[in-house]
CSV table of C-alpha atoms and ligand atoms in Angstrom, one decimal:
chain,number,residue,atom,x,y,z
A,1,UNK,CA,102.2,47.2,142.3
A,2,UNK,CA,101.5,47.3,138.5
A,3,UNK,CA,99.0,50.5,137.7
A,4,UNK,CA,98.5,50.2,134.0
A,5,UNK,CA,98.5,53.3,132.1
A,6,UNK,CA,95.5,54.8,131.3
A,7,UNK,CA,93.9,53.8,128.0
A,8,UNK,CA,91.5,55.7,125.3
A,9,UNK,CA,88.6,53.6,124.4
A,10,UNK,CA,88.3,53.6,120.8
A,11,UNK,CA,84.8,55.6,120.1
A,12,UNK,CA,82.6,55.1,117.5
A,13,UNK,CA,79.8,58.1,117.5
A,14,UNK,CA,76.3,57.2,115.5
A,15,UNK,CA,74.1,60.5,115.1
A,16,UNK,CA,70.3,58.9,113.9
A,17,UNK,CA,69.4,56.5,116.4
A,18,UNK,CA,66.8,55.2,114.0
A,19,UNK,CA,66.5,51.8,112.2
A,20,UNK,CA,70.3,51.9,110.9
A,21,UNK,CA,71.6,54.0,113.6
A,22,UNK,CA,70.8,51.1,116.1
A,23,UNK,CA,71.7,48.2,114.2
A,24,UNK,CA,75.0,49.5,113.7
A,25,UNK,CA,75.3,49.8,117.7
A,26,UNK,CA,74.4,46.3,117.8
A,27,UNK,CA,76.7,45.4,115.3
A,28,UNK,CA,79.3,47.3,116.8
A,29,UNK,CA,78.9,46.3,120.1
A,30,UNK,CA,78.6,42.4,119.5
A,31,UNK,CA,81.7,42.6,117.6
A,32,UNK,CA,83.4,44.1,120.2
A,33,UNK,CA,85.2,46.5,118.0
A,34,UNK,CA,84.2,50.0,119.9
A,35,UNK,CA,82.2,51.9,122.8
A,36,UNK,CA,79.3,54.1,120.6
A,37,UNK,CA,77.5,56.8,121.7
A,38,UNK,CA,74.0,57.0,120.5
A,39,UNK,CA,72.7,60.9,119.1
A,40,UNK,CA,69.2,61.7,118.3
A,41,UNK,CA,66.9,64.6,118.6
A,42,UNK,CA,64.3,62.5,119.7
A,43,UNK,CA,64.2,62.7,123.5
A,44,UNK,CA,64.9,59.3,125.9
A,45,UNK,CA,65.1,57.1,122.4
A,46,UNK,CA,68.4,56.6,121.8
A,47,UNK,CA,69.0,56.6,125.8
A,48,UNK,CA,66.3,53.8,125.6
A,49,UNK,CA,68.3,51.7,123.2
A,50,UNK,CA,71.9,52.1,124.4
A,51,UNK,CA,70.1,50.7,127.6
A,52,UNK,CA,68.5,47.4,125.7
A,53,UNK,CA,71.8,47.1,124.2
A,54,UNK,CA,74.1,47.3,127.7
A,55,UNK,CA,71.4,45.0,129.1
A,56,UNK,CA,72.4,42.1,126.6
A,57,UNK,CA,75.8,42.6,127.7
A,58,UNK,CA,76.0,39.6,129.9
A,59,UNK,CA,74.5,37.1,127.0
A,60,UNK,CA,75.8,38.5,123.7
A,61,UNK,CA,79.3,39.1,126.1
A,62,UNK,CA,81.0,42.0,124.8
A,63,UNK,CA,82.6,45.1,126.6
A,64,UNK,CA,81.7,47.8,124.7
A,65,UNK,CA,80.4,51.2,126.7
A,66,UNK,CA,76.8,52.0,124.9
A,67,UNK,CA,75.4,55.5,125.5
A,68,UNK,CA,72.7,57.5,124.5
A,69,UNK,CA,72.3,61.0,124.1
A,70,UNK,CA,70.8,64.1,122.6
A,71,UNK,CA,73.4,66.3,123.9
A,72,UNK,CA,76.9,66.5,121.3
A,73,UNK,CA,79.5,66.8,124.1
A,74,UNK,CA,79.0,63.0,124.9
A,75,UNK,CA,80.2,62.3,121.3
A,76,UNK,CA,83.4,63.9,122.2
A,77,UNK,CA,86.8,62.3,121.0
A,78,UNK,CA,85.2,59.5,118.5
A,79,UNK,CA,87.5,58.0,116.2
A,80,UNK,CA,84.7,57.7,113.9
A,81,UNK,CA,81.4,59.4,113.4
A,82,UNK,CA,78.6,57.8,111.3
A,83,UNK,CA,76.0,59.7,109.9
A,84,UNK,CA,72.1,57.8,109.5
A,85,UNK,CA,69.8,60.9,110.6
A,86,UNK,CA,67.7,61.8,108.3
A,87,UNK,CA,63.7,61.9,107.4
A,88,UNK,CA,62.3,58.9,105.4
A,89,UNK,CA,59.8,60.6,102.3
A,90,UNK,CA,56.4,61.5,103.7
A,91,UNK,CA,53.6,60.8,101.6
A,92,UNK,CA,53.1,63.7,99.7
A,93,UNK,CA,56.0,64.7,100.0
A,94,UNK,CA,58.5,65.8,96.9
A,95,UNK,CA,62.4,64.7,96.8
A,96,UNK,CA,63.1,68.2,96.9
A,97,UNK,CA,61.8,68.7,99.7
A,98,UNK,CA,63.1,65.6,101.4
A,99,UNK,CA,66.8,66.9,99.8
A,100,UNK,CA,66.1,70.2,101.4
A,101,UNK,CA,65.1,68.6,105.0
A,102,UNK,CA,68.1,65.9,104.9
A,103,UNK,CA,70.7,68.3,103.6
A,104,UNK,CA,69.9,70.5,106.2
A,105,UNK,CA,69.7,67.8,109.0
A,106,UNK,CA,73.6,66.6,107.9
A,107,UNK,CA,74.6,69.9,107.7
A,108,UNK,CA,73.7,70.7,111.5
A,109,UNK,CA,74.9,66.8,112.7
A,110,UNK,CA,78.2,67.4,111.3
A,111,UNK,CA,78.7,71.1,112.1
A,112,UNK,CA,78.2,69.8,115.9
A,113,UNK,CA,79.6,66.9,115.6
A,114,UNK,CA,83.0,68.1,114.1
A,115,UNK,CA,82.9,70.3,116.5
A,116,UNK,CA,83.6,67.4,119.5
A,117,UNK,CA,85.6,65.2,117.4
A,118,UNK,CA,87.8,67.4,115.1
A,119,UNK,CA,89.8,64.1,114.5
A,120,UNK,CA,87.1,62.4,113.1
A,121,UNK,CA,86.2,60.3,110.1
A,122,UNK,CA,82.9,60.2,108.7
A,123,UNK,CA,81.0,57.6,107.3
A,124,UNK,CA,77.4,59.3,105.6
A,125,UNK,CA,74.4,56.9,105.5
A,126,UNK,CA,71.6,59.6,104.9
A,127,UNK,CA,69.9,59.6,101.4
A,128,UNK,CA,71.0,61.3,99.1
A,129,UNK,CA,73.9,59.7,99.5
A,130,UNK,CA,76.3,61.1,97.6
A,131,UNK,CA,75.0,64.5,97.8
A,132,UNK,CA,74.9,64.5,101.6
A,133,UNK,CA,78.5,62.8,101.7
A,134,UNK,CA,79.4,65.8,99.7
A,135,UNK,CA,77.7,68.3,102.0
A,136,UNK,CA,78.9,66.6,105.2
A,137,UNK,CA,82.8,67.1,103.2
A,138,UNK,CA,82.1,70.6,102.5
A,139,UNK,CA,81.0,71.6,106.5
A,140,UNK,CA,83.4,69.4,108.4
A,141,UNK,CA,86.3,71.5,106.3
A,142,UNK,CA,88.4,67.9,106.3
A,143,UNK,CA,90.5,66.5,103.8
A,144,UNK,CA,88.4,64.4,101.7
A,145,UNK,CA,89.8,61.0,102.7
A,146,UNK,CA,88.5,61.7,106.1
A,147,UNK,CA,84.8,61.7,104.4
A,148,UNK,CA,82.9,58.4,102.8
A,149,UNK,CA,79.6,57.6,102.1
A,150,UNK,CA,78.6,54.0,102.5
A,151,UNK,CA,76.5,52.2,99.4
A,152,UNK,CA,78.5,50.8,97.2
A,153,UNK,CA,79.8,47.8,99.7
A,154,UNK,CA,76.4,47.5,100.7
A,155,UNK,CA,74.8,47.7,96.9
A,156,UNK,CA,77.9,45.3,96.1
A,157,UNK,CA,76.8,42.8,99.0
A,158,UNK,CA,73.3,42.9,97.4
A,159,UNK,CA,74.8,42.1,93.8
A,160,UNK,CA,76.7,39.2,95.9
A,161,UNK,CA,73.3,37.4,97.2
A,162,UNK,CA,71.8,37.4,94.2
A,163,UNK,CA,74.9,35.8,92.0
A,164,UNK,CA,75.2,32.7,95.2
A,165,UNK,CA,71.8,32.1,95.3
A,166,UNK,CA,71.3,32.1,91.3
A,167,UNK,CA,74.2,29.8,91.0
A,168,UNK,CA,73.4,27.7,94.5
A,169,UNK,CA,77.0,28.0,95.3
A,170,UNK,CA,78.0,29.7,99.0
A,171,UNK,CA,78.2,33.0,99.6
A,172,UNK,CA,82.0,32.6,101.0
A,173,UNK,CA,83.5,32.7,97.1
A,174,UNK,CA,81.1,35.3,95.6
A,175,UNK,CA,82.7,38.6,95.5
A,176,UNK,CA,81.2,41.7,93.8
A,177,UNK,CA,81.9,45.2,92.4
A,178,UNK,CA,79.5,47.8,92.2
A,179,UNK,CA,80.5,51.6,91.6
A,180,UNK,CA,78.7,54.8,90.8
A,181,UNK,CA,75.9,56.7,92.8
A,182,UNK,CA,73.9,54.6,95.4
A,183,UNK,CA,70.5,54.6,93.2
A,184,UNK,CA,68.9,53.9,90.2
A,185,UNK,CA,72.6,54.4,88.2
A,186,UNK,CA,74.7,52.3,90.2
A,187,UNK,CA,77.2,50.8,87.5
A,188,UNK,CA,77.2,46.9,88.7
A,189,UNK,CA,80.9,45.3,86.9
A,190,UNK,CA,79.8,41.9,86.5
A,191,UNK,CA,83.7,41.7,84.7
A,192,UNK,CA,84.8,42.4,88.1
A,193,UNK,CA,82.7,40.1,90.2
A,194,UNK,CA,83.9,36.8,90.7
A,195,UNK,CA,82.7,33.6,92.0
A,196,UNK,CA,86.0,32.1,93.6
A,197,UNK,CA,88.1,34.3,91.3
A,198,UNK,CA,86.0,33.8,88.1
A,199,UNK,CA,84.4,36.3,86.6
A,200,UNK,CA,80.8,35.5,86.5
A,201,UNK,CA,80.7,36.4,82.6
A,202,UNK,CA,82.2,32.9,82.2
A,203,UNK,CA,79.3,31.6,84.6
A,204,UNK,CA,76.2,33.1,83.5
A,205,UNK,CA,74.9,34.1,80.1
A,206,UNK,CA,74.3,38.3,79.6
A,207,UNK,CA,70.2,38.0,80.2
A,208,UNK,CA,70.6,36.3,83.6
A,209,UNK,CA,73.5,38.5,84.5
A,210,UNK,CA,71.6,41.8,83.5
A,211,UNK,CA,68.6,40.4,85.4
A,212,UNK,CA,70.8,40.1,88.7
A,213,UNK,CA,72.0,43.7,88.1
A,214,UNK,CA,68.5,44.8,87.5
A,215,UNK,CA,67.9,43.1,91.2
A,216,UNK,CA,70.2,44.8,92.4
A,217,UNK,CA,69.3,48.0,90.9
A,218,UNK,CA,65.8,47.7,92.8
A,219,UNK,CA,67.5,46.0,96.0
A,220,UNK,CA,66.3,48.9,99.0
A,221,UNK,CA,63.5,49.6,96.4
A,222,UNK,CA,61.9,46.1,96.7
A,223,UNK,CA,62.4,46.0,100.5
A,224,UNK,CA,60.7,49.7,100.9
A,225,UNK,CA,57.5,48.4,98.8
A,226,UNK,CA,57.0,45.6,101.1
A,227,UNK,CA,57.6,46.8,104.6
A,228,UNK,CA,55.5,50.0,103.7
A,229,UNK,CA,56.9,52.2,106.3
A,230,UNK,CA,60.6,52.2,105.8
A,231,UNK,CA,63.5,50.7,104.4
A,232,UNK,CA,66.2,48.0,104.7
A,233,UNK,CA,68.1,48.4,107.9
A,234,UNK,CA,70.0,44.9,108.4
A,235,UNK,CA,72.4,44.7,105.5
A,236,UNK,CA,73.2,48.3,105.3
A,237,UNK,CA,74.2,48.5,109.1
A,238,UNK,CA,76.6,45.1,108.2
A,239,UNK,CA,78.2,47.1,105.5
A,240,UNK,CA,78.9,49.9,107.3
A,241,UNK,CA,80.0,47.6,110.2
A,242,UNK,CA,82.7,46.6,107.5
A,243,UNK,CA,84.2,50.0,106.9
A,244,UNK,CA,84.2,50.9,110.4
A,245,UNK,CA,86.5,47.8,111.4
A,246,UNK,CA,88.8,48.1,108.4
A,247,UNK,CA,89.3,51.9,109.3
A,248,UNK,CA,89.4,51.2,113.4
A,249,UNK,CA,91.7,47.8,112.6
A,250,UNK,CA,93.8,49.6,109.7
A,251,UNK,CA,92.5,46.3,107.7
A,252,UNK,CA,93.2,48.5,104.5
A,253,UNK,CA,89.7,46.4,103.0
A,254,UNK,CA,89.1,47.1,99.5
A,255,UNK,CA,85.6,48.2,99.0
A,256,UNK,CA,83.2,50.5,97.5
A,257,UNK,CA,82.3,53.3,99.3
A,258,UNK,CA,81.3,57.2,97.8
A,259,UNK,CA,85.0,59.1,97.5
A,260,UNK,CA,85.9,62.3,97.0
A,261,UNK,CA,87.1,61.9,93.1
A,262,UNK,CA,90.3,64.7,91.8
A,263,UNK,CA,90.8,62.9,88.2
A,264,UNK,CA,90.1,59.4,89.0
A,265,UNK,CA,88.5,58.1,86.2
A,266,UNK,CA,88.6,61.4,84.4
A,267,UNK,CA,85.9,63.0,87.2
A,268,UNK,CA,86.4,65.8,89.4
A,269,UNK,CA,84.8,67.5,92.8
A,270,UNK,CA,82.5,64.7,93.2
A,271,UNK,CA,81.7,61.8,96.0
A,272,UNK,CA,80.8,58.6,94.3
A,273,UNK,CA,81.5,55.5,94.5
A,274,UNK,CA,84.4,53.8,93.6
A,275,UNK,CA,86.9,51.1,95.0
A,276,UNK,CA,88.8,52.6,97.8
A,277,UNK,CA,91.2,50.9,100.6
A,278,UNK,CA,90.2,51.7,104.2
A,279,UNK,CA,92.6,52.1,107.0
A,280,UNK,CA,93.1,54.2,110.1
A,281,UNK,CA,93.7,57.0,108.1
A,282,UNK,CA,90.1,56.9,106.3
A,283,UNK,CA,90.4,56.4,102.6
A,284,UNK,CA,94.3,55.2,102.2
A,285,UNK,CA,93.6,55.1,98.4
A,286,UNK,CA,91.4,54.9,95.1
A,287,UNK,CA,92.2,51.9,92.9
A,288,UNK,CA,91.4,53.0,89.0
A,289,UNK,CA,90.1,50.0,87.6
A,290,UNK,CA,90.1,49.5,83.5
A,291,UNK,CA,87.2,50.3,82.5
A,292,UNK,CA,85.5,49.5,79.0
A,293,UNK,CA,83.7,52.8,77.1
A,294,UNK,CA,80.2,51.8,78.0
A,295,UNK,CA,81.2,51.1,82.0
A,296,UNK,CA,83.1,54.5,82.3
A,297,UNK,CA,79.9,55.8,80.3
A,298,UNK,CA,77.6,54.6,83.1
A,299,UNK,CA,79.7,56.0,85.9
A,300,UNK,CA,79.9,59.5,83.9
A,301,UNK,CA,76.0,59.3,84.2
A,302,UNK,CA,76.2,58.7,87.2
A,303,UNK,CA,78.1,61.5,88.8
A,304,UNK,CA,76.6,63.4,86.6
A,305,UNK,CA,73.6,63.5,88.1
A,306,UNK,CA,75.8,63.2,91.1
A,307,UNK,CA,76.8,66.7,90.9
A,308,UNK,CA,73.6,68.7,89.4
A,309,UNK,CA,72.3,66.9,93.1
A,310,UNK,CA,74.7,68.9,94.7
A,311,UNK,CA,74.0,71.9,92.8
A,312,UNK,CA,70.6,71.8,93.5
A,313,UNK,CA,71.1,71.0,97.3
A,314,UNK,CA,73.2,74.0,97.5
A,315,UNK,CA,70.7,76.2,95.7
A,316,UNK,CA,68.0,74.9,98.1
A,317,UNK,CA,70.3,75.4,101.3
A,318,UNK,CA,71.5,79.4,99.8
A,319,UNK,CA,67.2,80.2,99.4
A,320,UNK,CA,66.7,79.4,103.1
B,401,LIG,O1,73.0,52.6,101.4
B,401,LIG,C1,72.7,53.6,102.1
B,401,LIG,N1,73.4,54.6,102.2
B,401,LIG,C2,71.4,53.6,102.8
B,401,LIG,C3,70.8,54.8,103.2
B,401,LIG,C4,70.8,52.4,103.3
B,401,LIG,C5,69.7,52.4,104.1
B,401,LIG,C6,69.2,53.6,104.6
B,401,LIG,N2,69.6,54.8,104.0
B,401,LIG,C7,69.3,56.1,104.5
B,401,LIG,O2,69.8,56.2,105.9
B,401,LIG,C8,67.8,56.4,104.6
B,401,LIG,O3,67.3,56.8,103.4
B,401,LIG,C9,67.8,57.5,105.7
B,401,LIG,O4,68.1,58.8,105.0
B,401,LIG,C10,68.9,57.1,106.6
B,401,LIG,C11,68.5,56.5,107.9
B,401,LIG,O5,67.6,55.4,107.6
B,401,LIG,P1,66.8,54.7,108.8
B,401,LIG,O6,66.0,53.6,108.2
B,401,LIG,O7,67.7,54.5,110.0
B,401,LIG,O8,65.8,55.9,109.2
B,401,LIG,P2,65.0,56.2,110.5
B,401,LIG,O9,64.7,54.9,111.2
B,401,LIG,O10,63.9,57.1,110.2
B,401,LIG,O11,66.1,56.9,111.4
B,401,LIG,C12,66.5,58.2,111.2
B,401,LIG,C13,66.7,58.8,112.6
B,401,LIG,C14,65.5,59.0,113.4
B,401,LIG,O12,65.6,58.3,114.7
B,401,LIG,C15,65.4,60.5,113.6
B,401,LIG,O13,64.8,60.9,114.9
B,401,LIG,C16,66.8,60.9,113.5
B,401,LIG,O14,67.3,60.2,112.4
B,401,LIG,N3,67.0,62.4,113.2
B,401,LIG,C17,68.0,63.1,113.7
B,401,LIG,N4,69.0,62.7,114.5
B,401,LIG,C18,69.9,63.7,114.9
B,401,LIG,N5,69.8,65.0,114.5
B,401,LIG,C19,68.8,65.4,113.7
B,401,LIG,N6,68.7,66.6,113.2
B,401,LIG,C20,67.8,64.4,113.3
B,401,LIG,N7,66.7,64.4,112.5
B,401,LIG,C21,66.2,63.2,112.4
């Protein structure tokens, strides 16, 4: 009789069971791309939702395992650990201190999580993002295409809606490019997005464009001011679905996402965002694109302010 051999479930492990942390399960799940395993430090939640989620098995019909956990040894063996814990701002509460309480709440997911999954890659969620995907490089000790943070697909997707629904055309051909840090200095290249391969320069005039960008900019920031109590949760878990099925499938998808930079576009020792191709190995390369003197301007800002964040997390981390 035929025994078939013994297979290794392809693992995806999601520490921050919170708004983004659970979507991405779903996500995950419903594509039937990987098992996930749920962390949180929030007792009987994350069990609570991995439960929901194996209860819709039967109707959305996948066959992913779902579990939830508090403990690290059931994230053992993931192919891919995402990062989303984190504390949204309190009121009354400074950004340095929300720098101080994230940085030190990816510090201590990665240092256990590494520890279970040495053969990870990681995907960083928590804000600030480029810091923290710098942090989570610097504790996991692992080359730095094994590290990405996820924003620019997501800011990119953001920059997409707004171009279809300006023009009314679908959202199929509408492809865009945004680099830099995940904030108020993303660099948007409206040069670079297209609408079925046309730059959308030869669409629009500059004031629309630079009113879609300006959208864009404020794209979490206009969801945050009207749900009150948190921010967008949908698109960001999509986007990160994204890179996690390009890396598990070895799609080699080019997109955005926060890379560790050695001389690409004339920066060093930095995460930020810029095009990258994602395969099973993490980030298989960085494309260079041409950029004009006021675009590589932008992005110079931008990781600029990039890296004094990382000095000052590390200053903040070294006083406690
Ligand atoms: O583009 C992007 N990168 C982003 C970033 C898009 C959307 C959200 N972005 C950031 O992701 C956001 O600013 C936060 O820093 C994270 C997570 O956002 P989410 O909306 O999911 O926040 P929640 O719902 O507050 O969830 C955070 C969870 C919550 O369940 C906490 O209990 C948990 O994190 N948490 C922890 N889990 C494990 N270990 C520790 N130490 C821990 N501390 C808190």
């Amino acid at each position: 009789s035929y025994i078939p051999p013994l297979c290794n479930p392809t693992r995806v492990a999601i520490v921050g069971a919170g708004k983004v942390g659970s979507t991405l399960a779903q996500r995950i799940a419903e594509r039937n791309i990987a098992d996930v395993v749920l962390l949180d430090v929030v007792e009987g939640m994350p069990q609570a939702i991995a439960l929901d989620l194996t209860q819709a098995r039967g109707l959305e019909h996948h066959d992913c395992q779902i579990i939830g956990t508090n403990d690290y040894a059931d994230t053992a063996n993931s192919d891919i650990v995402v990062i989303s814990a984190g504390k949204p701002r309190q009121p009354g509460m400074s950004r340095d201190e929300l720098m101080k309480t994230n940085a030190k709440i990816v510090l201590e997911a990665t240092k256990q999580a590494i520890a279970y999954s040495p053969d990870a890659i990681f995907i960083v969620i928590t804000n600030p993002l480029d810091v923290m995907t710098y942090l989570t490089w610097q504790a996991s000790g692992l080359p730095p295409h094994r590290v990405m943070g996820m924003a620019g697909i997501l800011d990119s997707a953001r920059f997409q809606t707004f171009i279809a629904m300006e023009l009314g055309v679908s959202i199929v051909d509408v492809k865009g490019m945004v680099l830099g840090s995940h904030g108020e200095l993303m660099v948007p290249l409206p040069r670079y997005s297209t609408v079925s391969g046309i730059p959308i320069t030869e669409l629009l005039d500059a004031a629309t464009i630079d009113r879609l960008i300006e959208r864009t900019r404020n794209g979490g920031g206009e969801i945050v001011e009207l749900m009150r109590t948190g921010g967008a949760y949908f698109a960001p878990a999509s986007s990160t679905c994204e890179m996690v099925e390009s890396i598990l499938f070895n799609q080699s998808r080019l997109v955005p996402a926060a890379a560790y930079l050695q001389g690409e576009y004339g920066l060093k020792d930095v995460f930020i965002g810029v095009p990258c191709r994602l395969g099973c190995r993490g980030i298989e390369s960085i494309l260079e694109l041409n950029l004009t003197d006021s675009e590589t301007t932008a992005l110079h800002i931008s990781a600029e302010s990039v890296r004094h964040n990382i000095e000052f997390a590390n200053q903040l981390l070294a006083a406690t």
